């Protein structure tokens, strides 16, 4: 891997923490914070917390282009529109 500015190989310390590791640490903290309580429907809770900001950020990245957003997320535009409605993510004039 090289950096864009100088085309030199990136040092391991310069690379961002992998998303998977960040998510894993967040889940670990969440479970530890629960203490002795047993989480119920953890998958549903996690998806409800992760999916909306994921969709919002990809919409922002594509400047509200729903077709491009759906393609990046690996879903159909109809599925994206269903999720926008389900999570009450506002779209104005077809744009985010």
mmCIF file of C-alpha atoms in Angstrom:
data_model
loop_
_atom_site.group_PDB
_atom_site.id
_atom_site.type_symbol
_atom_site.label_atom_id
_atom_site.label_comp_id
_atom_site.label_asym_id
_atom_site.label_seq_id
_atom_site.Cartn_x
_atom_site.Cartn_y
_atom_site.Cartn_z
ATOM 1 C CA UNK A 1 0.000 0.000 0.000
ATOM 2 C CA UNK A 2 1.258 3.463 -0.809
ATOM 3 C CA UNK A 3 0.241 6.904 0.340
ATOM 4 C CA UNK A 4 -1.205 9.254 -2.267
ATOM 5 C CA UNK A 5 0.980 12.251 -1.457
ATOM 6 C CA UNK A 6 4.409 10.725 -1.969
ATOM 7 C CA UNK A 7 3.792 7.218 -3.329
ATOM 8 C CA UNK A 8 5.925 5.775 -0.536
ATOM 9 C CA UNK A 9 4.888 2.528 1.133
ATOM 10 C CA UNK A 10 2.584 3.243 4.066
ATOM 11 C CA UNK A 11 3.922 2.253 7.462
ATOM 12 C CA UNK A 12 1.731 -0.017 9.565
ATOM 13 C CA UNK A 13 1.431 2.704 12.216
ATOM 14 C CA UNK A 14 0.098 5.115 9.568
ATOM 15 C CA UNK A 15 -2.783 2.857 8.569
ATOM 16 C CA UNK A 16 -6.205 3.423 10.150
ATOM 17 C CA UNK A 17 -7.515 0.861 12.614
ATOM 18 C CA UNK A 18 -9.547 -1.711 10.673
ATOM 19 C CA UNK A 19 -13.299 -1.158 10.950
ATOM 20 C CA UNK A 20 -13.786 -4.728 12.139
ATOM 21 C CA UNK A 21 -11.506 -4.102 15.131
ATOM 22 C CA UNK A 22 -13.356 -0.884 16.033
ATOM 23 C CA UNK A 23 -16.711 -2.649 15.863
ATOM 24 C CA UNK A 24 -15.413 -5.575 17.912
ATOM 25 C CA UNK A 25 -14.133 -3.227 20.630
ATOM 26 C CA UNK A 26 -17.446 -1.328 20.708
ATOM 27 C CA UNK A 27 -19.410 -4.571 21.102
ATOM 28 C CA UNK A 28 -17.054 -5.745 23.843
ATOM 29 C CA UNK A 29 -17.551 -2.453 25.743
ATOM 30 C CA UNK A 30 -21.322 -2.670 25.267
ATOM 31 C CA UNK A 31 -21.437 -6.187 26.703
ATOM 32 C CA UNK A 32 -19.149 -5.248 29.596
ATOM 33 C CA UNK A 33 -21.316 -2.207 30.390
ATOM 34 C CA UNK A 34 -24.351 -4.475 30.603
ATOM 35 C CA UNK A 35 -22.753 -6.297 33.521
ATOM 36 C CA UNK A 36 -24.792 -9.295 34.591
ATOM 37 C CA UNK A 37 -27.756 -8.385 32.364
ATOM 38 C CA UNK A 38 -28.294 -10.744 29.464
ATOM 39 C CA UNK A 39 -28.750 -8.912 26.176
ATOM 40 C CA UNK A 40 -31.781 -9.927 24.139
ATOM 41 C CA UNK A 41 -31.922 -9.603 20.372
ATOM 42 C CA UNK A 42 -28.392 -8.229 20.271
ATOM 43 C CA UNK A 43 -28.166 -8.672 16.504
ATOM 44 C CA UNK A 44 -31.342 -6.630 15.928
ATOM 45 C CA UNK A 45 -30.183 -3.939 18.360
ATOM 46 C CA UNK A 46 -26.763 -3.741 16.744
ATOM 47 C CA UNK A 47 -28.146 -3.534 13.209
ATOM 48 C CA UNK A 48 -30.599 -0.808 14.258
ATOM 49 C CA UNK A 49 -27.649 1.216 15.575
ATOM 50 C CA UNK A 50 -25.193 0.536 12.735
ATOM 51 C CA UNK A 51 -27.318 0.450 9.582
ATOM 52 C CA UNK A 52 -28.806 3.994 9.692
ATOM 53 C CA UNK A 53 -25.473 5.842 10.009
ATOM 54 C CA UNK A 54 -23.981 3.542 7.368
ATOM 55 C CA UNK A 55 -26.743 4.465 4.937
ATOM 56 C CA UNK A 56 -26.536 8.164 5.867
ATOM 57 C CA UNK A 57 -22.783 8.349 5.329
ATOM 58 C CA UNK A 58 -22.918 6.550 1.978
ATOM 59 C CA UNK A 59 -25.748 8.883 0.905
ATOM 60 C CA UNK A 60 -23.597 11.828 1.907
ATOM 61 C CA UNK A 61 -20.647 10.343 -0.009
ATOM 62 C CA UNK A 62 -22.778 9.950 -3.153
ATOM 63 C CA UNK A 63 -24.346 13.388 -2.673
ATOM 64 C CA UNK A 64 -27.766 11.806 -2.241
ATOM 65 C CA UNK A 65 -27.648 9.581 -5.319
ATOM 66 C CA UNK A 66 -29.779 6.648 -4.236
ATOM 67 C CA UNK A 67 -28.808 4.396 -7.147
ATOM 68 C CA UNK A 68 -25.089 4.822 -6.413
ATOM 69 C CA UNK A 69 -25.723 4.440 -2.684
ATOM 70 C CA UNK A 70 -27.596 1.179 -3.221
ATOM 71 C CA UNK A 71 -24.836 -0.125 -5.479
ATOM 72 C CA UNK A 72 -22.113 0.727 -2.948
ATOM 73 C CA UNK A 73 -24.110 -0.958 -0.179
ATOM 74 C CA UNK A 74 -24.774 -4.023 -2.330
ATOM 75 C CA UNK A 75 -28.549 -3.767 -2.338
ATOM 76 C CA UNK A 76 -31.272 -2.805 -4.771
ATOM 77 C CA UNK A 77 -32.595 0.737 -4.904
ATOM 78 C CA UNK A 78 -35.982 -0.577 -3.711
ATOM 79 C CA UNK A 79 -34.354 -2.169 -0.653
ATOM 80 C CA UNK A 80 -32.544 1.099 0.058
ATOM 81 C CA UNK A 81 -35.812 3.047 -0.197
ATOM 82 C CA UNK A 82 -37.471 0.575 2.200
ATOM 83 C CA UNK A 83 -34.651 1.075 4.704
ATOM 84 C CA UNK A 84 -34.801 4.873 4.307
ATOM 85 C CA UNK A 85 -38.484 4.718 5.216
ATOM 86 C CA UNK A 86 -37.977 2.164 8.027
ATOM 87 C CA UNK A 87 -35.220 4.231 9.697
ATOM 88 C CA UNK A 88 -36.973 7.520 8.903
ATOM 89 C CA UNK A 89 -33.949 8.894 7.051
ATOM 90 C CA UNK A 90 -35.092 12.106 5.367
ATOM 91 C CA UNK A 91 -34.723 12.501 1.612
ATOM 92 C CA UNK A 92 -35.613 15.847 0.042
ATOM 93 C CA UNK A 93 -36.333 16.022 -3.676
ATOM 94 C CA UNK A 94 -34.639 12.670 -4.122
ATOM 95 C CA UNK A 95 -31.478 13.931 -2.362
ATOM 96 C CA UNK A 96 -30.085 13.403 1.116
#
